[in-house]
CSV table of C-alpha atoms in Angstrom, one decimal:
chain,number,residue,atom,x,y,z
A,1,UNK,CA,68.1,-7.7,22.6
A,2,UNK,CA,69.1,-6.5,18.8
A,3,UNK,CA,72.7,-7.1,17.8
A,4,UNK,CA,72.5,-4.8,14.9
A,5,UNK,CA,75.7,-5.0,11.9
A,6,UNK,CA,74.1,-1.8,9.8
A,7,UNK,CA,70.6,0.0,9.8
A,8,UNK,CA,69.0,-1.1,6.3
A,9,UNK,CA,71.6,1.0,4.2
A,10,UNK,CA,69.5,1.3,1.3
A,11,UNK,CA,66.7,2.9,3.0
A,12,UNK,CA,68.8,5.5,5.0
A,13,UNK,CA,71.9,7.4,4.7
A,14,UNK,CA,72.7,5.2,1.0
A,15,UNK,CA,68.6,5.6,-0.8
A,16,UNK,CA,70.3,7.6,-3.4
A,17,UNK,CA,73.2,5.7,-4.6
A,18,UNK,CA,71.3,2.6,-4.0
A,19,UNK,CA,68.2,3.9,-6.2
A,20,UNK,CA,70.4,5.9,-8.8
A,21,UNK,CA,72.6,2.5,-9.6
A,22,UNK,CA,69.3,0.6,-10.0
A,23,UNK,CA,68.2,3.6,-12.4
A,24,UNK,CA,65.3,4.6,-9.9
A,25,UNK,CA,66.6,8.0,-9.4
A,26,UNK,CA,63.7,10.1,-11.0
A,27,UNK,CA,60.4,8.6,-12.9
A,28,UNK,CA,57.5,7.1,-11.9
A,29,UNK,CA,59.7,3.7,-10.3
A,30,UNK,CA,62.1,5.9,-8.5
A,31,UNK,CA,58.5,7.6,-6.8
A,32,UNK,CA,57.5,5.0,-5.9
A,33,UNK,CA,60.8,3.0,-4.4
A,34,UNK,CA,61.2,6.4,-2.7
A,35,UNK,CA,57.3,6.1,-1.1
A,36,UNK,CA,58.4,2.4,0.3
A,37,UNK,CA,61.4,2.8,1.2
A,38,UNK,CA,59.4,5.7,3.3
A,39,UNK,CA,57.2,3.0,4.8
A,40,UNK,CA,60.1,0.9,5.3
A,41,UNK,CA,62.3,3.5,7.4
A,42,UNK,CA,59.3,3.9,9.1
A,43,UNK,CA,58.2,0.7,10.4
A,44,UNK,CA,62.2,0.1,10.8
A,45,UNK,CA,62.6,3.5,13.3
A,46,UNK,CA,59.3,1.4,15.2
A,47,UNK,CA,60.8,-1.9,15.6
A,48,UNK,CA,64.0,-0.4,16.8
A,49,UNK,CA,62.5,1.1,19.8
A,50,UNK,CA,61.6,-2.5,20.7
A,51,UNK,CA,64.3,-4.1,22.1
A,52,UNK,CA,65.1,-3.1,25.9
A,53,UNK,CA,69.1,-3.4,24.7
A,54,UNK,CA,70.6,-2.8,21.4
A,55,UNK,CA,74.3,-3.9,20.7
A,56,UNK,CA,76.2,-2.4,17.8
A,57,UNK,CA,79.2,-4.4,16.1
A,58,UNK,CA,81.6,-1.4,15.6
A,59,UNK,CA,81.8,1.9,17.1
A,60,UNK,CA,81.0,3.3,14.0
A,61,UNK,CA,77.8,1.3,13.4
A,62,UNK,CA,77.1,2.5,17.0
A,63,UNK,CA,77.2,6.3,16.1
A,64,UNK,CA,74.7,5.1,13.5
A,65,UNK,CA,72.3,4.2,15.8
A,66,UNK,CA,72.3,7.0,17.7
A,67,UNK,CA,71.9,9.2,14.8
A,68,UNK,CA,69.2,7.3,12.6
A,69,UNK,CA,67.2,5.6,15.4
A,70,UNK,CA,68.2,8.3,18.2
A,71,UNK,CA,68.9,5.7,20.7
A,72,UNK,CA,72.1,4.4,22.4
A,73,UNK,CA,73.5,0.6,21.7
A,74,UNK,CA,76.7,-0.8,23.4
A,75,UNK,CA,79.5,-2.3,21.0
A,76,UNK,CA,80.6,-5.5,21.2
A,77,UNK,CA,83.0,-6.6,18.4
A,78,UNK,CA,82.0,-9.6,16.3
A,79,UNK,CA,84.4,-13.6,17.1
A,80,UNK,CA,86.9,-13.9,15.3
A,81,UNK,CA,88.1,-17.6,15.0
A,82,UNK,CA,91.3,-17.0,15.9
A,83,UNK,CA,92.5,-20.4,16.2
A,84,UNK,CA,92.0,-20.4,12.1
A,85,UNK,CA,94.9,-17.4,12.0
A,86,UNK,CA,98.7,-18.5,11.7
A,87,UNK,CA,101.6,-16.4,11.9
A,88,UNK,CA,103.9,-16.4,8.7
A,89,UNK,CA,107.5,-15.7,9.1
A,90,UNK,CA,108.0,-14.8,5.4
A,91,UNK,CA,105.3,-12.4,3.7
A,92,UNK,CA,104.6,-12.3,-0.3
A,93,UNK,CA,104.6,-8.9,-2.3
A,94,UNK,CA,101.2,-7.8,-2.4
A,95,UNK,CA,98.0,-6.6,-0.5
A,96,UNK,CA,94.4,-7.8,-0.3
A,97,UNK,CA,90.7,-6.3,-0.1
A,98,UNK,CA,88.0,-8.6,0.4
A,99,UNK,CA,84.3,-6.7,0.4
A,100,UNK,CA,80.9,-7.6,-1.1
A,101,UNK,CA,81.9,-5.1,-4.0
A,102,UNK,CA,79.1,-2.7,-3.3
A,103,UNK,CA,79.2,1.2,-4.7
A,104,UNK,CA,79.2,2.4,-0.5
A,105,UNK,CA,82.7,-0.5,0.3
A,106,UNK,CA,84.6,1.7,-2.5
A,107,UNK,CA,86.3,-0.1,-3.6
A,108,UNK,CA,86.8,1.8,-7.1
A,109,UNK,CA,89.0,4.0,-4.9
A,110,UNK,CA,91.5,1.1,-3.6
A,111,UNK,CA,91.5,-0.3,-6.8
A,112,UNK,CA,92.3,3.5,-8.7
A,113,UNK,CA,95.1,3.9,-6.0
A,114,UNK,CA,96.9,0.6,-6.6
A,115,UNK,CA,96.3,1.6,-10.4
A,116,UNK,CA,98.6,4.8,-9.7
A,117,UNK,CA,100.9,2.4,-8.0
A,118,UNK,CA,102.2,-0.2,-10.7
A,119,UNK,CA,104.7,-1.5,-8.7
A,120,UNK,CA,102.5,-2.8,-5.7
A,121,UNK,CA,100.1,-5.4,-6.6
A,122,UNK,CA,96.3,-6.0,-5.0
A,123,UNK,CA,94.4,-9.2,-4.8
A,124,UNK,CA,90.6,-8.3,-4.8
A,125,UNK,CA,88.6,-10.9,-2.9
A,126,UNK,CA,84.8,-10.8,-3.0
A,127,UNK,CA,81.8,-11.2,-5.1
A,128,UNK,CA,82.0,-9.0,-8.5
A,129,UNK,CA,78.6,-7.3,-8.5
A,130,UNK,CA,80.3,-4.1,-9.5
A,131,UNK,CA,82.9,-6.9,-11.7
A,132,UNK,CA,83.2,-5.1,-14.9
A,133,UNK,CA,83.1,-1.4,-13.7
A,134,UNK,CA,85.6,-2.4,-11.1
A,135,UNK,CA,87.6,-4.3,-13.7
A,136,UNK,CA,88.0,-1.6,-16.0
A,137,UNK,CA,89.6,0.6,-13.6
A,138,UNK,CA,91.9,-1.9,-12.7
A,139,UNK,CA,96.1,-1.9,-14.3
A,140,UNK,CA,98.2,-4.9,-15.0
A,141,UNK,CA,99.1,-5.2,-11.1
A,142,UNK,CA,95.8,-6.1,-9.8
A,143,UNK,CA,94.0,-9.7,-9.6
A,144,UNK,CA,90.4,-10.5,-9.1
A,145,UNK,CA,89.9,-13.7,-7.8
A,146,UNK,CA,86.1,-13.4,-6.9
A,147,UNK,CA,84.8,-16.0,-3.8
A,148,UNK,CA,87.5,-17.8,-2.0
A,149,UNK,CA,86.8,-20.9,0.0
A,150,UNK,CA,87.6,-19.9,3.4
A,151,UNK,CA,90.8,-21.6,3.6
A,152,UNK,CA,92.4,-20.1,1.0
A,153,UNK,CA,91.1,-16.7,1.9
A,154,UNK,CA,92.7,-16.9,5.3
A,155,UNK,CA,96.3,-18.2,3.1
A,156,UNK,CA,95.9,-14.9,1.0
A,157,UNK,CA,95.5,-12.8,4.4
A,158,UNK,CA,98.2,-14.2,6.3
A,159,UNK,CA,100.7,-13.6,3.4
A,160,UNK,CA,99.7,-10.2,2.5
């Protein structure tokens, strides 16, 4: 049984956007990343065919599957600790988006939209690996309040 949330991004459908942000793209580094991240889809197309079952966590990540590893997985969603989630009666003013701020989430193009959009303000939740590029795009309306602790997280959710 393999409950699978992606294939290895980096080494499939994303190699070039991952290598070109870590300036691998061409030269003797970018070669070589490009030759183990060869070996790497390999062995990872192998081990897939291992397990008798494979269970996606989206429909989405499903279709992946079938079209990277040519095999069929069943999707069954993630929990969701439901019991954590409150209803509010009263919203606040604003929306969220909480990602690991990674080129592939894009982000940039939420945060360019709300940019365009002065009068509605964004909360960005998340770790800022792409902090100052994301940043710079970002007008007066928009907040980055990096990690949350899970508690307030849920507060900012619940009264989006």
């Amino acid at each position: 049984l393999c409950y699978v949330h992606s294939p290895v991004r980096y080494a499939w459908d994303e190699q070039f956007s991952y290598l070109q942000q870590a300036g691998l793209g061409f030269g003797p580094k970018g070669l070589a990343f490009r030759y183990m991240l060869h070996k790497l889809r390999t062995w990872d197309t192998r081990t897939a065919h291992g397990p008798d079952l494979m269970l996606a966590n989206s429909s989405y990540v499903r279709s992946r599957i079938e079209r990277i590893y040519g095999r069929d997985a069943r999707v069954v969603h993630p929990p969701v600790a439901i019991e954590d989630l409150k209803l509010v009666a009263s919203k606040d003013d604003y929306y969220v988006t909480a990602a690991f701020h990674a080129p592939y989430k894009r982000t940039d193009l939420i945060i360019e939209a709300f940019s365009k959009t002065p009068s509605r303000r964004l909360i960005v939740v998340g770790d800022e690996v792409q902090s100052k590029h994301l940043r710079s795009l970002a007008g007066s309306n928009i907040v980055f309040t990096g990690y949350l602790p899970r508690h307030e997280y849920i507060e900012r959710i619940a009264n989006a």
